[in-house]
């Protein structure tokens, strides 16, 4: 195939399905074709991908966290009084977004497979930006609930879509660090929301309330971002406009070792059944639920707990700013360690140990001024819990293959995350103030259970690897295969690795359970 033929094929419409023996990377490579990829090529393509795809993921995730979290910072500017909220109505306004996310996940899983990412992502961003800006026009409980419901609805696909995209654009060894970068926007957006609300809240206006200005500004920034995202985003590596034709072919080869298949717009319902029958899928959901239930201790009741140490309201606000910074540091550090050591389970357990220690101290020590130092240290140790989500996300996507299976698994993971965010605050009641010891005790149990689930999942993945090893032997292949997706480079001792012909299997839409060459990672 000469260069002109390749370019014509890449620009043409998708060809009709071919026989299995002819399947390869769709629209760009032929089966049996040899593609040489050096370590310099690998690094160059990865950097180009970071500058476009990772930059978009990071910015959009920042907007998502900011638009969702600005409710708390805006509420200090008399939001409840101006909209006539009474009783538990403010709590319901806060919790309606995760309720919408849980309800929307089945349809979200279908959309992620059927709608090209270049269309889906900017559409989601535009719609939740409109919902965020519309909050400024709300003057009642009904209006706020409606606006927040649609905000949660359109944000529902954000986490599964971002995780799937990270798996499609990066090798498995590279995924934890990239997940940590866009997921670290949780801490960054928390700090920015506080600073932004403080500044915008001081704008004098006879027309708009301070909280209305805040919602209007963050919503408009999100709306303006939508067309830019559509302009810069590409659907997959085979159509990446920021790469040359030759680099796209090398990019496909770069990702071949992932064994997670190619992009597919056919929703295979048999893969949905496989998700339901796969024990590790349900373990992922439980592991998503536990830390997000526990995070309510810091996200919702953290300031109240710190105030119970004997600090006043202003000191409490200041002391929570470095806590947001610690979130960012912990997320990046955890995924960087996972990237360097090529481990996820061990790093996850290691980062949960400080959380267990911190919660145990908060439970054991009396909450008073004489224990302010140890209690504050214990509270900051709890920031390590924010390493759980990005590590789990990269672990899930690295151990799941098949377009529909991955989409459904991530939708279920998001449902577990939302269910945790919804139910976590229920562990705490106003009667527990100021120490909230019953709620803290429950959270301690959650993180101990999380460590236990990680151990069980590791044993399950080891068993699945043994099953695949036996399958390879029965199919006449070598029992042991090298997982090249977990190596850091493509070059050894200055020599280019021997090029291998493009194989069909890595690009077919196979699930991890049906691909005997899939290697589960721990």
Coordinates of C-alpha atoms in Angstrom, one line a residue:
X1 CA 0.0 0.0 0.0
X2 CA 1.5 3.4 -1.0
X3 CA 1.0 6.7 0.8
X4 CA -1.8 7.9 -1.5
X5 CA -3.8 4.7 -0.9
X6 CA -3.4 5.0 2.8
X7 CA -4.6 8.7 2.8
X8 CA -7.5 7.9 0.6
X9 CA -8.6 5.0 2.9
X10 CA -8.3 7.1 6.0
X11 CA -10.4 9.9 4.5
X12 CA -13.1 7.6 3.2
X13 CA -16.2 6.6 5.0
X14 CA -16.0 3.4 7.1
X15 CA -15.9 0.3 5.0
X16 CA -18.5 -2.5 5.5
X17 CA -17.6 -5.3 7.9
X18 CA -15.0 -7.7 6.7
X19 CA -14.2 -11.3 7.4
X20 CA -12.4 -11.9 10.7
X21 CA -9.2 -12.8 8.8
X22 CA -9.2 -9.3 7.3
X23 CA -9.9 -7.3 10.4
X24 CA -7.2 -4.7 11.5
X25 CA -7.1 -1.2 12.9
X26 CA -10.1 0.3 11.1
X27 CA -9.3 2.6 8.2
X28 CA -5.6 2.9 8.7
X29 CA -3.7 -0.4 8.8
X30 CA -3.8 -3.7 7.0
X31 CA -3.4 -7.0 8.7
X32 CA 0.1 -8.3 8.3
X33 CA 1.5 -4.8 7.7
X34 CA 4.8 -4.0 9.5
X35 CA 5.1 -0.7 11.4
X36 CA 8.4 0.3 13.0
X37 CA 8.0 2.2 16.2
X38 CA 11.1 3.5 18.2
X39 CA 11.1 4.9 21.7
X40 CA 11.5 8.4 20.2
X41 CA 8.4 7.9 18.1
X42 CA 6.5 6.6 21.2
X43 CA 7.5 9.7 23.2
X44 CA 6.7 12.1 20.4
X45 CA 3.2 10.7 19.8
X46 CA 2.5 10.6 23.6
X47 CA 3.5 14.2 24.0
X48 CA 1.3 15.3 21.1
X49 CA -1.6 13.4 22.6
X50 CA -1.0 15.1 26.0
X51 CA -1.0 18.5 24.4
X52 CA -4.4 18.0 22.8
X53 CA -6.4 15.1 24.4
X54 CA -5.1 15.4 28.0
X55 CA -5.4 19.2 27.9
X56 CA -9.1 18.9 26.9
X57 CA -9.8 16.2 29.5
X58 CA -8.2 18.3 32.2
X59 CA -10.0 21.5 31.4
X60 CA -13.4 19.9 31.0
X61 CA -13.1 17.9 34.2
X62 CA -12.1 21.1 36.0
X63 CA -15.3 22.8 34.6
X64 CA -17.4 19.8 35.7
X65 CA -16.1 19.9 39.3
X66 CA -16.3 23.7 39.4
X67 CA -19.9 23.9 38.1
X68 CA -21.0 21.1 40.5
X69 CA -19.1 22.3 43.6
X70 CA -19.8 26.1 43.3
X71 CA -23.1 25.5 45.1
X72 CA -21.4 25.2 48.4
X73 CA -19.3 28.4 48.1
X74 CA -22.3 30.3 46.6
X75 CA -24.5 29.3 49.5
X76 CA -22.7 31.6 51.9
X77 CA -24.0 34.6 50.0
X78 CA -27.6 34.1 51.2
X79 CA -28.7 31.7 48.6
X80 CA -31.1 29.9 51.0
X81 CA -32.7 33.1 52.2
X82 CA -33.1 34.6 48.7
X83 CA -34.7 31.4 47.3
X84 CA -36.8 30.7 50.4
X85 CA -35.3 27.3 51.2
X86 CA -36.4 25.8 54.5
X87 CA -35.8 22.6 56.4
X88 CA -33.9 20.0 54.4
X89 CA -34.5 21.6 51.1
X90 CA -30.9 22.8 50.7
X91 CA -29.7 19.3 51.3
X92 CA -32.0 18.0 48.6
X93 CA -30.8 20.6 46.2
X94 CA -27.3 19.4 46.9
X95 CA -28.1 15.7 46.5
X96 CA -30.4 15.9 43.4
X97 CA -27.4 15.9 41.0
X98 CA -26.0 12.4 42.1
X99 CA -29.6 11.1 42.1
X100 CA -29.9 12.2 38.4
X101 CA -26.5 10.6 37.7
X102 CA -27.5 7.3 39.1
X103 CA -30.8 7.2 37.1
X104 CA -29.1 8.3 33.8
X105 CA -26.2 5.7 33.8
X106 CA -27.9 3.0 31.7
X107 CA -28.6 5.5 28.9
X108 CA -25.2 7.1 29.4
X109 CA -23.5 3.7 28.7
X110 CA -25.4 3.4 25.5
X111 CA -24.6 7.0 24.4
X112 CA -20.8 6.6 25.0
X113 CA -20.7 3.7 22.5
X114 CA -23.2 5.0 19.9
X115 CA -22.2 8.7 19.8
X116 CA -18.7 9.8 18.6
X117 CA -16.8 11.4 21.4
X118 CA -16.2 14.5 19.4
X119 CA -20.0 15.0 19.4
X120 CA -20.8 13.7 22.8
X121 CA -18.4 15.6 24.9
X122 CA -19.1 19.2 23.7
X123 CA -22.8 18.4 23.8
X124 CA -22.6 17.4 27.4
X125 CA -20.5 20.5 28.3
X126 CA -22.9 22.8 26.5
X127 CA -25.9 21.4 28.2
X128 CA -24.5 21.4 31.8
X129 CA -23.1 24.9 31.2
X130 CA -26.6 26.1 30.4
X131 CA -28.0 24.3 33.5
X132 CA -25.3 26.0 35.7
X133 CA -25.9 29.4 34.2
X134 CA -29.7 28.9 34.5
X135 CA -29.3 28.5 38.3
X136 CA -28.8 32.3 38.4
X137 CA -32.4 32.7 37.3
X138 CA -33.9 30.4 40.0
X139 CA -35.9 32.1 42.8
X140 CA -37.5 29.0 44.4
X141 CA -36.8 25.5 45.6
X142 CA -38.5 24.0 42.5
X143 CA -36.3 26.1 40.2
X144 CA -33.1 25.1 42.0
X145 CA -33.9 21.4 42.1
X146 CA -34.7 21.5 38.3
X147 CA -31.5 23.2 37.4
X148 CA -29.4 21.0 39.6
X149 CA -31.1 17.9 38.3
X150 CA -30.2 18.7 34.7
X151 CA -26.7 19.7 35.7
X152 CA -26.3 16.2 37.2
X153 CA -28.0 14.6 34.2
X154 CA -25.6 16.0 31.7
X155 CA -22.5 15.5 33.9
X156 CA -23.5 11.8 34.4
X157 CA -21.4 10.6 31.5
X158 CA -18.3 12.6 32.3
X159 CA -16.4 10.2 34.5
X160 CA -17.0 7.0 32.4
X161 CA -16.4 8.9 29.2
X162 CA -13.1 10.4 30.4
X163 CA -11.9 7.0 31.7
X164 CA -12.7 5.2 28.5
X165 CA -11.0 8.0 26.4
X166 CA -7.9 7.7 28.6
X167 CA -7.9 3.9 27.9
X168 CA -8.3 4.5 24.1
X169 CA -5.5 7.1 23.8
X170 CA -2.9 5.8 26.2
X171 CA -1.0 2.6 26.9
X172 CA -1.9 0.9 30.2
X173 CA 1.3 1.9 31.9
X174 CA 0.6 5.5 31.0
X175 CA -3.0 5.6 32.1
X176 CA -2.7 6.1 35.9
X177 CA -0.6 9.3 35.6
X178 CA -3.0 10.8 33.0
X179 CA -6.1 9.9 35.1
X180 CA -4.4 11.6 38.1
X181 CA -3.8 14.8 36.1
X182 CA -7.5 15.3 35.1
X183 CA -8.8 13.9 38.3
X184 CA -6.6 16.2 40.4
X185 CA -8.9 19.0 39.2
X186 CA -11.1 18.0 42.2
X187 CA -8.7 19.8 44.5
X188 CA -7.9 22.6 42.1
X189 CA -11.5 23.3 41.4
X190 CA -12.2 23.4 45.2
X191 CA -9.6 26.0 45.7
X192 CA -10.6 28.0 42.6
X193 CA -14.3 27.9 43.6
X194 CA -13.5 29.4 47.0
X195 CA -11.3 32.2 45.5
X196 CA -13.7 32.9 42.6
X197 CA -16.7 33.1 44.9
X198 CA -14.8 35.4 47.3
X199 CA -13.9 37.8 44.4
X200 CA -17.2 37.7 42.6
X201 CA -19.2 38.0 45.8
X202 CA -17.7 41.5 46.3
X203 CA -19.0 42.8 42.9
X204 CA -21.6 45.5 43.7
X205 CA -24.8 45.1 41.7
X206 CA -28.4 46.4 42.0
X207 CA -29.7 43.8 39.6
X208 CA -28.0 40.5 40.5
X209 CA -27.3 38.9 43.9
X210 CA -23.7 37.8 44.5
X211 CA -24.6 34.1 44.2
X212 CA -26.4 34.8 40.9
X213 CA -23.2 36.4 39.5
X214 CA -21.2 33.4 40.6
X215 CA -23.5 30.9 38.8
X216 CA -23.8 33.1 35.7
X217 CA -20.0 33.5 35.3
X218 CA -19.0 29.8 35.8
X219 CA -21.9 28.7 33.5
X220 CA -20.9 31.1 30.7
X221 CA -17.3 30.0 30.9
X222 CA -18.5 26.4 30.4
X223 CA -20.8 27.3 27.5
X224 CA -18.0 29.2 25.7
X225 CA -15.7 26.1 26.1
X226 CA -18.1 23.8 24.2
X227 CA -17.4 24.9 20.6
X228 CA -13.6 25.0 21.3
X229 CA -13.8 21.4 22.5
X230 CA -15.6 20.4 19.4
X231 CA -12.9 22.1 17.3
X232 CA -9.9 20.4 18.9
X233 CA -11.2 16.9 19.9
X234 CA -10.8 13.8 17.8
X235 CA -12.7 10.6 18.1
X236 CA -9.8 8.2 18.2
X237 CA -6.1 7.6 17.2
X238 CA -7.0 6.7 13.6
X239 CA -8.6 10.1 12.9
X240 CA -6.3 12.3 15.1
X241 CA -5.7 15.5 13.2
X242 CA -2.8 16.5 15.4
X243 CA -0.9 13.5 14.1
X244 CA 0.5 12.9 10.6
X245 CA -0.7 9.9 8.6
X246 CA 2.4 8.0 9.5
X247 CA 2.1 8.9 13.2
X248 CA -1.5 7.7 13.2
X249 CA -0.3 4.3 12.0
X250 CA 2.5 4.3 14.6
X251 CA -0.1 5.4 17.2
X252 CA -2.2 2.4 16.5
X253 CA 0.9 0.2 16.9
X254 CA 1.7 2.0 20.1
X255 CA -1.6 1.0 21.6
X256 CA -1.8 -2.5 20.2
X257 CA -0.4 -4.2 23.3
X258 CA -3.3 -2.9 25.4
X259 CA -5.5 -5.7 23.9
X260 CA -8.6 -3.6 24.6
X261 CA -9.9 -3.6 21.0
X262 CA -10.7 -0.8 18.7
X263 CA -13.4 1.9 18.8
X264 CA -16.8 0.5 17.9
X265 CA -20.2 2.1 17.5
X266 CA -22.1 -1.2 17.6
X267 CA -23.5 -1.8 21.1
X268 CA -23.0 -5.5 21.7
X269 CA -25.6 -6.7 24.2
X270 CA -23.7 -9.9 24.9
X271 CA -21.0 -7.8 26.5
X272 CA -23.6 -6.4 28.8
X273 CA -24.5 -9.9 29.9
X274 CA -20.8 -10.6 30.5
X275 CA -20.6 -7.6 32.8
X276 CA -23.5 -8.9 34.8
X277 CA -21.9 -12.3 35.1
X278 CA -18.4 -11.1 35.8
X279 CA -17.6 -11.0 39.6
X280 CA -14.9 -8.3 39.2
X281 CA -17.5 -5.9 37.7
X282 CA -19.5 -6.0 41.0
X283 CA -16.3 -5.6 43.0
X284 CA -15.5 -2.5 41.0
X285 CA -19.0 -1.1 42.0
X286 CA -18.4 -1.8 45.7
X287 CA -15.0 -0.3 45.6
X288 CA -16.5 2.8 43.9
X289 CA -19.2 3.0 46.6
X290 CA -17.0 2.8 49.7
X291 CA -14.6 5.7 49.3
X292 CA -17.2 8.0 47.9
X293 CA -19.5 7.3 50.9
X294 CA -16.5 8.0 53.2
X295 CA -15.6 11.2 51.4
X296 CA -18.7 12.9 52.9
X297 CA -16.8 13.1 56.1
X298 CA -14.5 15.7 54.6
X299 CA -16.5 17.2 51.7
X300 CA -19.8 17.8 53.5
X301 CA -19.0 17.7 57.2
X302 CA -15.2 18.4 57.1
X303 CA -15.5 22.1 58.0
X304 CA -18.0 21.3 60.8
X305 CA -15.6 18.7 62.2
X306 CA -12.7 21.1 62.0
X307 CA -14.7 23.8 63.7
X308 CA -15.4 21.3 66.5
X309 CA -11.7 21.2 67.2
X310 CA -12.1 24.7 68.8
X311 CA -11.5 26.9 65.7
X312 CA -13.8 29.8 64.8
X313 CA -15.5 30.1 61.4
X314 CA -12.7 32.2 59.7
X315 CA -9.9 29.9 61.0
X316 CA -11.9 26.9 59.8
X317 CA -12.2 28.4 56.2
X318 CA -8.4 29.0 56.1
X319 CA -7.5 25.6 57.4
X320 CA -9.6 23.9 54.6
X321 CA -7.6 25.7 51.8
X322 CA -4.5 23.6 52.3
X323 CA -6.7 20.5 52.6
X324 CA -7.8 21.2 49.0
X325 CA -4.1 21.5 48.0
X326 CA -3.4 18.2 49.7
X327 CA -6.1 16.6 47.6
X328 CA -4.3 17.6 44.4
X329 CA -0.9 16.5 45.7
X330 CA -2.2 13.1 46.9
X331 CA -4.0 12.3 43.6
X332 CA -0.9 13.1 41.5
X333 CA 1.5 11.3 43.9
X334 CA -0.7 8.2 44.1
X335 CA -1.0 7.8 40.3
X336 CA 2.7 8.7 39.8
X337 CA 3.7 5.9 42.1
X338 CA 1.4 3.6 40.3
X339 CA 3.0 4.6 37.0
X340 CA 6.6 4.2 38.2
X341 CA 6.0 0.9 40.0
X342 CA 3.4 -0.5 37.6
X343 CA 1.2 -1.5 40.5
X344 CA -2.3 -0.3 41.4
X345 CA -3.6 -2.5 44.2
X346 CA -0.5 -2.2 46.4
X347 CA -0.4 1.6 45.9
X348 CA -4.1 1.9 46.6
X349 CA -3.8 0.0 49.9
X350 CA -0.7 2.0 50.8
X351 CA -2.6 5.3 50.4
X352 CA -5.6 4.0 52.3
X353 CA -3.5 3.2 55.4
X354 CA -3.0 6.9 56.4
X355 CA -6.7 7.4 55.9
X356 CA -7.5 4.6 58.4
X357 CA -5.0 6.0 60.8
X358 CA -6.3 9.5 60.5
X359 CA -9.9 8.4 61.0
X360 CA -9.0 6.2 64.0
X361 CA -7.3 9.2 65.6
X362 CA -10.4 11.4 65.0
X363 CA -12.5 8.8 66.6
X364 CA -10.3 8.1 69.6
X365 CA -9.3 11.6 70.7
X366 CA -11.7 14.1 72.3
X367 CA -12.5 17.0 70.1
X368 CA -11.3 20.0 72.0
X369 CA -8.7 22.8 71.9
X370 CA -6.1 20.8 73.9
X371 CA -6.0 18.2 71.1
X372 CA -6.1 20.7 68.1
X373 CA -2.6 19.7 66.8
X374 CA -3.1 15.9 66.6
X375 CA -6.7 16.3 65.5
X376 CA -5.8 18.6 62.6
X377 CA -3.0 16.3 61.6
X378 CA -5.4 13.4 61.6
X379 CA -7.9 15.4 59.5
X380 CA -5.2 16.2 56.9
X381 CA -4.3 12.5 56.8
X382 CA -7.8 11.9 55.6
X383 CA -6.9 13.8 52.4
X384 CA -5.2 10.5 51.2
X385 CA -8.7 9.1 50.5
X386 CA -8.8 11.2 47.3
X387 CA -6.2 8.9 45.8
X388 CA -8.8 6.1 45.7
X389 CA -10.9 7.2 42.7
X390 CA -8.1 7.9 40.2
X391 CA -6.3 4.7 41.1
X392 CA -9.5 2.7 40.9
X393 CA -10.5 4.3 37.6
X394 CA -7.1 3.4 35.9
X395 CA -7.3 -0.1 37.4
X396 CA -10.8 -0.7 36.1
X397 CA -10.1 0.5 32.5
X398 CA -6.8 -1.4 32.4
X399 CA -8.7 -4.7 33.2
X400 CA -11.7 -4.3 30.9
X401 CA -11.9 -4.8 27.2
X402 CA -14.8 -4.5 24.7
X403 CA -16.5 -1.3 23.7
X404 CA -19.9 -2.1 25.3
X405 CA -18.4 -3.9 28.3
X406 CA -16.1 -1.0 29.1
X407 CA -18.9 1.5 28.6
X408 CA -21.3 -0.4 30.9
X409 CA -18.7 -1.1 33.5
X410 CA -17.7 2.6 33.7
X411 CA -21.4 3.5 33.8
X412 CA -21.9 1.1 36.8
X413 CA -18.8 2.5 38.4
X414 CA -20.2 6.0 38.0
X415 CA -23.5 4.8 39.5
X416 CA -21.5 3.4 42.5
X417 CA -19.7 6.7 42.9
X418 CA -23.0 8.7 42.8
X419 CA -24.7 6.3 45.2
X420 CA -21.8 6.8 47.6
X421 CA -22.0 10.6 47.3
X422 CA -25.7 10.4 47.8
X423 CA -25.7 8.1 50.8
X424 CA -22.5 9.2 52.6
X425 CA -24.0 12.3 54.2
X426 CA -26.7 10.1 55.8
X427 CA -24.0 8.6 58.1
X428 CA -23.9 12.0 59.9
X429 CA -26.7 13.8 61.7
X430 CA -26.8 17.2 63.4
X431 CA -27.3 15.3 66.7
X432 CA -23.7 14.0 66.4
X433 CA -22.2 17.5 66.5
X434 CA -19.6 18.7 67.3
X435 CA -17.5 15.5 67.3
X436 CA -19.6 13.4 64.9
X437 CA -18.1 10.2 66.4
X438 CA -20.8 7.8 65.2
X439 CA -20.4 8.9 61.6
X440 CA -16.6 8.8 61.9
X441 CA -16.8 5.3 63.2
X442 CA -18.9 4.2 60.3
X443 CA -16.4 5.8 57.8
X444 CA -13.6 3.9 59.5
X445 CA -15.4 0.7 58.8
X446 CA -15.8 1.7 55.1
X447 CA -12.1 2.2 54.5
X448 CA -11.2 -1.0 56.2
X449 CA -13.7 -2.8 54.0
X450 CA -12.2 -1.1 50.9
X451 CA -8.8 -2.5 51.7
X452 CA -10.4 -6.0 52.0
X453 CA -12.1 -5.6 48.7
X454 CA -8.8 -4.7 47.0
X455 CA -7.2 -7.9 48.3
X456 CA -10.2 -10.0 47.0
X457 CA -10.0 -8.3 43.6
X458 CA -6.3 -9.1 43.3
X459 CA -6.9 -12.7 44.1
X460 CA -9.7 -12.7 41.5
X461 CA -7.5 -11.2 38.8
X462 CA -4.7 -13.7 39.5
X463 CA -7.3 -16.5 39.0
X464 CA -8.4 -15.0 35.7
X465 CA -4.8 -14.8 34.5
X466 CA -4.4 -18.5 35.3
X467 CA -7.6 -19.2 33.3
X468 CA -6.3 -17.3 30.3
X469 CA -3.0 -19.1 30.5
X470 CA -4.8 -22.5 30.3
X471 CA -6.8 -21.1 27.3
X472 CA -3.7 -20.2 25.5
X473 CA -2.3 -23.7 25.9
X474 CA -5.5 -25.3 24.7
X475 CA -5.4 -22.9 21.6
X476 CA -1.9 -24.0 20.8
X477 CA -0.2 -20.8 22.0
X478 CA 2.6 -20.2 24.5
X479 CA 1.4 -20.3 28.1
X480 CA 3.2 -17.1 29.1
X481 CA 2.9 -13.9 27.2
X482 CA 4.7 -10.6 27.8
X483 CA 2.4 -7.7 28.7
X484 CA 4.0 -5.0 26.6
X485 CA 1.4 -2.5 27.5
X486 CA 3.0 -2.2 31.0
X487 CA 6.6 -1.4 29.7
X488 CA 7.7 2.2 29.7
X489 CA 9.4 2.3 26.3
X490 CA 9.9 0.7 22.9
X491 CA 13.6 0.6 22.8
X492 CA 16.2 -1.6 24.6
X493 CA 19.9 -0.9 24.8
X494 CA 19.7 1.6 22.0
X495 CA 18.3 -0.9 19.5
X496 CA 14.9 -0.7 17.9
X497 CA 12.7 -3.6 18.8
X498 CA 12.0 -6.1 16.0
X499 CA 8.9 -4.9 14.3
X500 CA 5.9 -7.2 14.5
X501 CA 3.2 -7.6 11.8
X502 CA -0.1 -6.0 12.7
X503 CA -2.4 -8.7 14.1
X504 CA -6.2 -8.7 14.0
X505 CA -7.0 -9.8 17.5
X506 CA -5.9 -6.6 19.4
X507 CA -8.2 -4.5 17.1
X508 CA -11.3 -6.7 17.2
X509 CA -14.0 -5.7 19.6
X510 CA -13.3 -8.6 22.0
X511 CA -13.9 -8.5 25.8
X512 CA -11.2 -9.4 28.2
X513 CA -12.8 -12.7 29.0
X514 CA -12.9 -13.7 25.4
X515 CA -9.4 -12.7 24.4
X516 CA -7.0 -15.4 25.7
X517 CA -4.0 -13.0 25.2
X518 CA -5.4 -10.4 27.6
X519 CA -3.3 -10.0 30.7
X520 CA -5.0 -8.7 33.9
X521 CA -2.9 -6.2 35.9
X522 CA -2.7 -5.8 39.6

